[in-house]
Short mmCIF file of C-alpha atoms in Angstrom, two decimals:
data_model
loop_
_atom_site.label_atom_id
_atom_site.label_comp_id
_atom_site.label_asym_id
_atom_site.label_seq_id
_atom_site.Cartn_x
_atom_site.Cartn_y
_atom_site.Cartn_z
CA MET A 134 8.79 -26.14 10.62
CA ILE A 135 6.70 -25.07 7.67
CA THR A 136 9.67 -23.45 5.97
CA GLU A 137 10.38 -25.76 3.07
CA GLN A 138 8.19 -27.37 0.43
CA PHE A 139 6.33 -24.39 -0.96
CA PRO A 140 4.35 -25.63 -3.94
CA SER A 141 4.91 -22.35 -5.80
CA LYS A 142 7.88 -20.01 -6.13
CA LEU A 143 5.52 -17.02 -6.41
CA LEU A 144 3.90 -18.01 -3.15
CA GLU A 145 7.26 -18.56 -1.48
CA ARG A 146 8.51 -15.14 -2.55
CA ALA A 147 5.38 -13.37 -1.29
CA VAL A 148 5.60 -15.21 2.05
CA ASN A 149 9.30 -14.36 2.37
CA GLU A 150 8.62 -10.68 1.71
CA PHE A 151 5.81 -10.58 4.24
CA ALA A 152 7.90 -12.38 6.84
CA LYS A 153 10.51 -9.61 6.70
CA LEU A 154 8.07 -7.36 8.58
CA PRO A 155 8.62 -7.19 12.34
CA GLY A 156 6.44 -9.55 14.33
CA ILE A 157 5.30 -11.46 11.23
CA GLY A 158 6.60 -15.02 11.22
CA ARG A 159 6.54 -17.30 8.19
CA ARG A 160 3.40 -19.04 9.39
CA THR A 161 1.52 -15.75 9.81
CA ALA A 162 2.88 -14.55 6.47
CA LEU A 163 1.52 -17.67 4.77
CA ARG A 164 -1.87 -17.16 6.40
CA LEU A 165 -2.01 -13.54 5.24
CA VAL A 166 -0.92 -14.35 1.70
CA LEU A 167 -3.45 -17.19 1.40
CA HIS A 168 -6.11 -14.80 2.68
CA LEU A 169 -5.24 -12.32 -0.08
CA LEU A 170 -5.46 -15.14 -2.64
CA LYS A 171 -8.99 -15.91 -1.51
CA GLN A 172 -10.11 -12.31 -1.85
CA ASP A 173 -10.74 -10.28 -4.95
CA ALA A 174 -7.56 -9.25 -6.78
CA LYS A 175 -8.58 -5.64 -6.19
CA MET A 176 -7.81 -6.01 -2.50
CA THR A 177 -4.22 -7.08 -3.18
CA ASP A 178 -3.75 -4.30 -5.73
CA SER A 179 -5.16 -1.77 -3.32
CA LEU A 180 -2.84 -2.88 -0.51
CA ALA A 181 0.22 -3.00 -2.76
CA ASP A 182 -0.52 0.36 -4.38
CA SER A 183 -1.19 2.15 -1.10
CA LEU A 184 2.13 0.93 0.32
CA LYS A 185 4.11 1.96 -2.76
CA GLN A 186 2.37 5.31 -2.97
CA LEU A 187 3.01 6.05 0.70
CA ARG A 188 6.65 5.01 0.46
CA ASN A 189 7.31 7.05 -2.66
CA GLU A 190 5.26 10.15 -1.92
CA VAL A 191 5.60 10.49 1.84
CA LYS A 192 6.65 13.92 3.08
CA TYR A 193 7.90 15.09 6.44
CA CYS A 194 6.94 18.46 7.90
CA HIS A 195 9.97 20.75 7.59
CA ILE A 196 9.25 22.18 11.04
CA CYS A 197 8.35 19.27 13.31
CA HIS A 198 9.44 16.34 11.05
CA ASN A 199 6.12 14.57 11.51
CA ILE A 200 4.75 12.60 8.54
CA SER A 201 2.63 14.91 6.44
CA ASP A 202 1.02 15.22 3.01
CA THR A 203 2.21 18.81 2.77
CA ASP A 204 5.52 20.59 3.42
CA THR A 205 4.16 22.03 6.63
CA CYS A 206 1.99 19.63 8.59
CA GLU A 207 -1.56 20.47 9.68
CA LEU A 208 -0.52 20.91 13.29
CA CYS A 209 2.33 23.31 12.57
CA ALA A 210 0.14 25.22 10.12
CA ASN A 211 -2.69 25.59 12.64
CA PRO A 212 -2.61 29.12 14.12
CA ARG A 213 -4.71 28.00 17.08
CA ARG A 214 -1.97 25.71 18.40
CA ASP A 215 0.21 27.17 21.13
CA ALA A 216 3.58 27.74 19.43
CA SER A 217 5.31 28.54 22.72
CA THR A 218 5.18 24.91 23.88
CA ILE A 219 6.97 22.09 22.05
CA CYS A 220 6.46 18.45 22.92
CA VAL A 221 9.44 16.27 21.93
CA VAL A 222 8.47 12.71 20.90
CA GLU A 223 10.34 9.77 19.41
CA ASN A 224 8.10 9.14 16.45
CA ILE A 225 4.74 9.77 14.87
CA ARG A 226 3.11 7.25 17.20
CA GLY A 227 4.01 9.56 20.08
CA VAL A 228 2.27 12.44 18.28
CA MET A 229 -0.84 10.34 17.67
CA ALA A 230 -0.95 9.02 21.24
CA ILE A 231 -0.71 12.50 22.77
CA GLU A 232 -3.11 14.04 20.25
CA ASN A 233 -5.64 11.39 21.20
CA THR A 234 -5.56 12.48 24.83
CA GLY A 235 -6.84 15.92 23.81
CA GLN A 236 -4.78 17.38 26.68
CA PHE A 237 -2.05 19.10 24.66
CA HIS A 238 -2.47 22.13 22.44
CA GLY A 239 1.11 23.02 21.59
CA LEU A 240 3.35 21.84 18.75
CA TYR A 241 5.49 18.72 18.40
CA HIS A 242 9.03 17.86 17.48
CA VAL A 243 9.58 14.33 16.14
CA LEU A 244 13.13 13.16 16.88
CA GLY A 245 12.97 10.01 14.77
CA GLY A 246 14.18 7.81 17.62
CA VAL A 247 16.26 8.04 20.77
CA ILE A 248 20.01 7.99 21.34
CA SER A 249 21.02 4.32 21.44
CA PRO A 250 24.71 3.51 20.97
CA MET A 251 23.83 -0.22 20.96
CA ASP A 252 21.74 0.31 17.83
CA GLY A 253 24.20 2.74 16.33
CA VAL A 254 21.89 5.73 16.81
CA GLY A 255 23.81 8.83 17.85
CA PRO A 256 22.65 12.44 18.25
CA SER A 257 23.49 13.20 14.62
CA ASN A 258 21.01 10.57 13.43
CA LEU A 259 18.14 12.36 15.16
CA GLU A 260 16.44 15.71 14.63
CA LEU A 261 18.25 17.21 17.63
CA ALA A 262 20.08 20.10 15.99
CA SER A 263 16.84 21.30 14.42
CA LEU A 264 15.17 21.18 17.85
CA VAL A 265 17.83 23.45 19.37
CA GLU A 266 17.55 25.74 16.36
CA ARG A 267 13.79 25.85 16.70
CA VAL A 268 13.88 26.65 20.42
CA ARG A 269 16.51 29.32 19.91
CA ASN A 270 14.85 31.12 17.00
CA ASN A 271 11.27 31.09 18.23
CA SER A 272 9.78 32.33 21.44
CA VAL A 273 9.48 28.83 22.89
CA GLN A 274 8.74 28.91 26.60
CA GLU A 275 8.45 25.22 27.43
CA VAL A 276 9.86 22.02 25.98
CA ILE A 277 8.09 18.87 27.17
CA LEU A 278 10.22 15.75 26.86
CA ALA A 279 7.82 12.91 26.10
CA LEU A 280 10.23 10.07 25.30
CA SER A 281 9.95 6.46 26.44
CA PRO A 282 10.79 5.91 30.12
CA THR A 283 13.76 3.71 29.17
CA MET A 284 17.50 4.11 29.58
CA GLU A 285 17.78 5.34 26.00
CA GLY A 286 14.95 7.80 26.56
CA ASP A 287 16.60 9.10 29.72
CA THR A 288 19.95 9.44 27.92
CA THR A 289 18.25 11.46 25.21
CA ASN A 290 16.48 13.62 27.79
CA PHE A 291 19.83 14.34 29.40
CA TYR A 292 21.45 15.16 26.06
CA ILE A 293 18.63 17.56 25.15
CA SER A 294 18.76 19.25 28.55
CA ARG A 295 22.48 19.89 28.01
CA GLN A 296 21.92 21.23 24.50
CA LEU A 297 19.21 23.61 25.68
CA ALA A 298 21.11 24.76 28.79
CA GLY A 299 21.42 28.54 28.84
CA LEU A 300 18.35 29.11 26.69
CA PRO A 301 15.41 30.78 28.45
CA VAL A 302 13.13 27.75 28.18
CA GLN A 303 11.50 25.55 30.79
CA LEU A 304 12.17 21.83 30.43
CA THR A 305 9.54 19.39 31.68
CA THR A 306 8.96 15.67 31.30
CA LEU A 307 5.91 13.45 31.48
CA ALA A 308 4.87 12.51 35.00
CA ARG A 309 5.73 8.94 35.92
CA GLY A 310 3.68 6.96 38.35
CA LEU A 311 0.77 4.60 38.62
CA SER A 312 -1.54 4.21 35.66
CA VAL A 313 -5.10 5.40 36.17
CA GLY A 314 -7.06 2.31 37.16
CA ASP A 315 -3.94 0.36 38.14
CA ASP A 316 -4.03 -2.03 41.05
CA LEU A 317 -1.32 -1.18 43.57
CA GLU A 318 -0.19 -4.76 44.04
CA TYR A 319 0.44 -5.27 40.34
CA ALA A 320 2.54 -2.12 39.83
CA ASP A 321 6.26 -2.83 39.40
CA GLU A 322 8.56 -1.77 42.25
CA VAL A 323 10.43 0.88 40.27
CA THR A 324 7.25 2.67 39.24
CA LEU A 325 5.68 2.33 42.66
CA GLY A 326 8.87 3.48 44.37
CA ARG A 327 9.12 6.49 42.10
CA SER A 328 5.49 7.39 42.60
CA ILE A 329 6.02 7.40 46.37
CA ALA A 330 9.17 9.53 46.06
CA THR A 331 7.44 12.00 43.75
CA ARG A 332 4.10 12.01 45.59
CA VAL A 333 1.87 15.04 44.97
CA PRO A 334 -0.55 16.98 47.18
CA LEU A 335 -4.06 15.52 46.93
CA SER A 336 -5.41 18.69 45.32
CA GLY A 337 -2.94 18.22 42.48
CA ILE A 338 -4.62 15.08 41.18
CA LYS A 339 -6.76 15.60 38.13
CA ASN A 340 -8.56 12.98 36.20
CA MET B 136 -8.21 4.36 20.35
CA ILE B 137 -5.55 5.33 17.87
CA THR B 138 -8.06 5.41 15.03
CA GLU B 139 -8.42 9.11 14.31
CA GLN B 140 -5.92 11.92 13.82
CA PHE B 141 -3.65 10.47 11.15
CA PRO B 142 -1.26 13.23 10.11
CA SER B 143 -1.28 12.02 6.51
CA LYS B 144 -3.99 10.64 4.22
CA LEU B 145 -1.44 8.43 2.47
CA LEU B 146 -0.47 6.94 5.80
CA GLU B 147 -4.08 6.47 6.80
CA ARG B 148 -4.89 4.67 3.56
CA ALA B 149 -1.93 2.31 3.88
CA VAL B 150 -2.84 1.53 7.49
CA ASN B 151 -6.46 0.89 6.55
CA GLU B 152 -5.45 -1.48 3.77
CA PHE B 153 -3.10 -3.41 6.05
CA ALA B 154 -5.72 -3.59 8.79
CA LYS B 155 -8.09 -5.43 6.42
CA LEU B 156 -5.89 -8.51 6.76
CA PRO B 157 -7.07 -11.06 9.33
CA GLY B 158 -5.40 -10.72 12.72
CA ILE B 159 -3.87 -7.34 11.87
CA GLY B 160 -5.39 -4.55 13.96
CA ARG B 161 -4.96 -0.87 13.23
CA ARG B 162 -2.20 -0.53 15.79
CA THR B 163 -0.21 -3.38 14.29
CA ALA B 164 -0.90 -2.03 10.80
CA LEU B 165 0.53 1.34 11.81
CA ARG B 166 3.61 -0.33 13.28
CA LEU B 167 4.19 -2.31 10.08
CA VAL B 168 3.69 0.70 7.82
CA LEU B 169 6.04 2.86 9.88
CA HIS B 170 8.59 0.06 9.74
CA LEU B 171 8.37 0.05 5.93
CA LEU B 172 8.85 3.82 5.91
CA LYS B 173 12.08 3.44 7.87
CA GLN B 174 13.47 0.86 5.46
CA ASP B 175 14.76 1.31 1.96
CA ALA B 176 12.02 1.96 -0.62
CA LYS B 177 13.16 -1.24 -2.37
CA MET B 178 11.71 -3.32 0.47
CA THR B 179 8.25 -1.82 0.04
CA ASP B 180 8.42 -2.21 -3.73
CA SER B 181 9.54 -5.80 -3.37
CA LEU B 182 6.70 -6.66 -0.98
CA ALA B 183 4.08 -4.88 -3.08
CA ASP B 184 5.31 -6.39 -6.35
CA SER B 185 5.51 -9.93 -4.98
CA LEU B 186 1.92 -9.73 -3.71
CA LYS B 187 0.57 -8.36 -6.99
CA GLN B 188 2.53 -10.86 -9.03
CA LEU B 189 1.32 -13.78 -6.93
CA ARG B 190 -2.28 -12.60 -7.05
CA ASN B 191 -2.27 -12.04 -10.80
CA GLU B 192 -0.18 -15.01 -11.94
CA VAL B 193 -1.15 -17.70 -9.43
CA LYS B 194 -2.20 -21.01 -10.94
CA TYR B 195 -3.93 -24.00 -9.43
CA CYS B 196 -3.01 -27.55 -10.41
CA HIS B 197 -5.80 -28.86 -12.66
CA ILE B 198 -5.60 -32.26 -10.96
CA CYS B 199 -5.30 -31.61 -7.21
CA HIS B 200 -6.16 -27.85 -7.14
CA ASN B 201 -3.09 -27.05 -5.07
CA ILE B 202 -1.35 -23.73 -5.73
CA SER B 203 1.25 -24.23 -8.42
CA ASP B 204 3.43 -22.33 -10.87
CA THR B 205 2.52 -24.79 -13.61
CA ASP B 206 -0.72 -26.32 -14.86
CA THR B 207 0.15 -29.61 -13.21
CA CYS B 208 1.81 -29.22 -9.80
CA GLU B 209 5.14 -30.79 -8.95
CA LEU B 210 3.53 -33.43 -6.77
CA CYS B 211 1.00 -34.57 -9.37
CA ALA B 212 3.71 -34.54 -12.05
CA ASN B 213 6.08 -36.63 -9.96
CA PRO B 214 5.99 -40.28 -11.21
CA ARG B 215 7.47 -41.51 -7.94
CA ARG B 216 4.39 -40.46 -5.95
CA ASP B 217 1.85 -43.20 -5.28
CA ALA B 218 -1.11 -42.28 -7.49
CA SER B 219 -3.33 -44.94 -5.91
CA THR B 220 -3.63 -42.99 -2.65
CA ILE B 221 -5.27 -39.56 -2.43
CA CYS B 222 -5.17 -37.46 0.70
CA VAL B 223 -8.05 -34.96 0.88
CA VAL B 224 -7.15 -31.69 2.63
CA GLU B 225 -8.91 -28.37 3.15
CA ASN B 226 -6.24 -26.09 1.79
CA ILE B 227 -2.62 -25.75 0.79
CA ARG B 228 -1.57 -25.50 4.43
CA GLY B 229 -2.82 -29.06 4.86
CA VAL B 230 -0.62 -30.17 1.97
CA MET B 231 2.40 -28.41 3.43
CA ALA B 232 1.82 -29.76 6.93
CA ILE B 233 1.52 -33.36 5.73
CA GLU B 234 4.43 -33.01 3.29
CA ASN B 235 6.59 -31.81 6.17
CA THR B 236 5.94 -35.01 8.10
CA GLY B 237 7.61 -37.01 5.31
CA GLN B 238 5.18 -39.84 6.09
CA PHE B 239 2.96 -39.62 3.01
CA HIS B 240 3.95 -40.47 -0.54
CA GLY B 241 0.63 -40.35 -2.36
CA LEU B 242 -1.15 -37.46 -4.05
CA TYR B 243 -3.39 -34.74 -2.64
CA HIS B 244 -6.77 -33.26 -3.35
CA VAL B 245 -7.31 -29.70 -2.10
CA LEU B 246 -11.01 -29.06 -1.40
CA GLY B 247 -10.69 -25.33 -0.84
CA GLY B 248 -12.52 -25.47 2.49
CA VAL B 249 -15.10 -27.59 4.30
CA ILE B 250 -18.86 -27.67 4.12
CA SER B 251 -20.12 -24.95 6.43
CA PRO B 252 -23.71 -23.78 5.98
CA MET B 253 -23.10 -21.05 8.58
CA ASP B 254 -20.47 -19.50 6.33
CA GLY B 255 -22.48 -20.17 3.17
CA VAL B 256 -20.10 -22.88 1.96
CA GLY B 257 -21.95 -25.77 0.34
CA PRO B 258 -20.63 -28.81 -1.55
CA SER B 259 -20.79 -26.92 -4.86
CA ASN B 260 -18.32 -24.32 -3.55
CA LEU B 261 -15.70 -27.01 -2.99
CA GLU B 262 -13.70 -29.28 -5.28
CA LEU B 263 -15.90 -32.26 -4.39
CA ALA B 264 -17.25 -33.21 -7.82
CA SER B 265 -13.71 -33.30 -9.20
CA LEU B 266 -12.68 -35.58 -6.33
CA VAL B 267 -15.40 -38.10 -7.15
CA GLU B 268 -14.46 -37.86 -10.84
CA ARG B 269 -10.82 -38.39 -10.00
CA VAL B 270 -11.47 -41.44 -7.83
CA ARG B 271 -13.81 -42.95 -10.42
CA ASN B 272 -11.54 -42.48 -13.44
CA ASN B 273 -8.25 -43.48 -11.90
CA SER B 274 -7.25 -46.63 -10.13
CA VAL B 275 -7.44 -45.00 -6.72
CA GLN B 276 -7.36 -47.54 -3.92
CA GLU B 277 -7.43 -45.35 -0.84
CA VAL B 278 -8.79 -41.91 -0.01
CA ILE B 279 -7.45 -40.45 3.24
CA LEU B 280 -9.69 -37.76 4.70
CA ALA B 281 -7.39 -35.29 6.44
CA LEU B 282 -9.81 -32.50 7.31
CA SER B 283 -9.96 -30.56 10.57
CA PRO B 284 -11.45 -32.52 13.48
CA THR B 285 -14.36 -30.05 13.70
CA MET B 286 -18.09 -30.38 13.12
CA GLU B 287 -17.66 -28.92 9.62
CA GLY B 288 -14.80 -31.32 8.91
CA ASP B 289 -16.89 -34.27 10.09
CA THR B 290 -19.84 -33.12 7.97
CA THR B 291 -17.58 -32.95 4.94
CA ASN B 292 -16.13 -36.38 5.72
CA PHE B 293 -19.66 -37.77 5.84
CA TYR B 294 -20.62 -36.08 2.57
CA ILE B 295 -17.54 -37.45 0.82
CA SER B 296 -18.15 -40.94 2.17
CA ARG B 297 -21.68 -40.84 0.72
CA GLN B 298 -20.45 -39.56 -2.64
CA LEU B 299 -17.83 -42.29 -2.88
CA ALA B 300 -20.15 -45.06 -1.68
CA GLY B 301 -20.22 -47.89 -4.19
CA LEU B 302 -16.80 -47.12 -5.62
CA PRO B 303 -14.08 -49.73 -4.94
CA VAL B 304 -12.01 -47.44 -2.74
CA GLN B 305 -10.99 -47.62 0.87
CA LEU B 306 -11.83 -44.55 2.97
CA THR B 307 -9.63 -43.73 5.94
CA THR B 308 -9.21 -40.73 8.20
CA LEU B 309 -6.40 -39.38 10.33
CA ALA B 310 -6.06 -41.08 13.71
CA ARG B 311 -7.32 -38.95 16.58
CA GLY B 312 -5.86 -39.21 20.03
CA LEU B 313 -3.15 -37.86 22.25
CA SER B 314 -0.41 -35.75 20.72
CA VAL B 315 3.08 -37.19 20.93
CA GLY B 316 4.64 -35.68 24.05
CA ASP B 317 1.27 -34.69 25.51
CA ASP B 318 0.72 -34.85 29.22
CA LEU B 319 -2.31 -37.00 30.03
CA GLU B 320 -3.74 -34.59 32.58
CA TYR B 321 -3.78 -31.71 30.09
CA ALA B 322 -5.56 -33.59 27.29
CA ASP B 323 -9.18 -32.50 26.85
CA GLU B 324 -11.85 -35.05 27.82
CA VAL B 325 -13.20 -35.59 24.31
CA THR B 326 -9.77 -36.40 22.89
CA LEU B 327 -8.83 -38.55 25.87
CA GLY B 328 -12.19 -40.33 25.82
CA ARG B 329 -11.88 -41.05 22.13
CA SER B 330 -8.31 -42.28 22.48
CA ILE B 331 -9.47 -44.77 25.11
CA ALA B 332 -12.39 -45.92 22.96
CA THR B 333 -10.13 -46.34 19.91
CA ARG B 334 -7.16 -47.80 21.79
CA VAL B 335 -4.66 -49.77 19.71
CA PRO B 336 -2.52 -52.84 20.40
CA LEU B 337 0.88 -51.83 21.75
CA SER B 338 2.67 -53.17 18.67
CA GLY B 339 0.67 -50.79 16.51
CA ILE B 340 2.36 -47.69 17.90
CA LYS B 341 5.02 -46.20 15.69
CA ASN B 342 6.98 -43.05 16.29
#
């Protein structure tokens, strides 16, 4: 192990701070810190300042709770987006992933996670009440549940469907099945099984 | 690609800065930045401050050029280290790796890289002149060349051996051969070939 014997306390502290990030081990942290030392000091300042500025000045859209520079995010403020459809995602990465497909023109609702009792995340830790509020007070016609296809995601889907029961809104979820370009023999059994059970008429396939 | 469509300029800037680090792509950068946003602001401040402090206050030992908090590093200042043996390494990671073996009790000399014309690194960019000076002016008996077993490392070894020619100092290099615990059939041919050519008497093997 390369843990002990740092020749400098300053170096050790920087490596320790870097290694707190997920997926960054102490060896990678050392490599990154030594890289910064080799570059111009401006690069380190720029990195450090951008992180502090983001952390201190970050705002969240008061409607969809996405990260934003303004009180209302660009998507929610855009009158050309279809306000009758709300896509529920776990986090901002979900928003970015779906935006990049170019296939969705409605608005989003960022939950901030999924219900996970193991991790101590209950419904009250997520933006669930504000979702119900939003659906109730606006003429929302469809809520698309775009959470991870995991047990926690399914639990959250179920919770949301119960909360929205009785409201005149259609609930849908992302289609599950084979990836485009997937080889049949490498698909896992659960996905393959589900895609047989939920097979669609040939005309329904779009690329 | 997840490159476009950042919902916040602050976020985009932080991700771009992170992604300048080697081995950190934009996707990883986004994951790290979002992780920082979920944590207490103290964590971001602590990371940012430690990087800036290191970059601005870092010192290099005036003898061995290793990173140090003081003008003379702890190793060079330690009277119990054997000053007659100098181990030449590329960078501080070399020092740390060899220190962790506990097998070396001499001093180090950190070159700051190896000669690599492809990357524009010539002898004048490295701490080579100071090495020759150091060997000449002190009663150094052995210089161990512990550079990477690459073409650039070999070139640098050859350059150093020419520079030190005529001085009463023994030049050695790290033994090359099979790794301890290696399986013979998985060793590459060059290493295996060299370890046959440079085979040692059985009594010479130490663990």
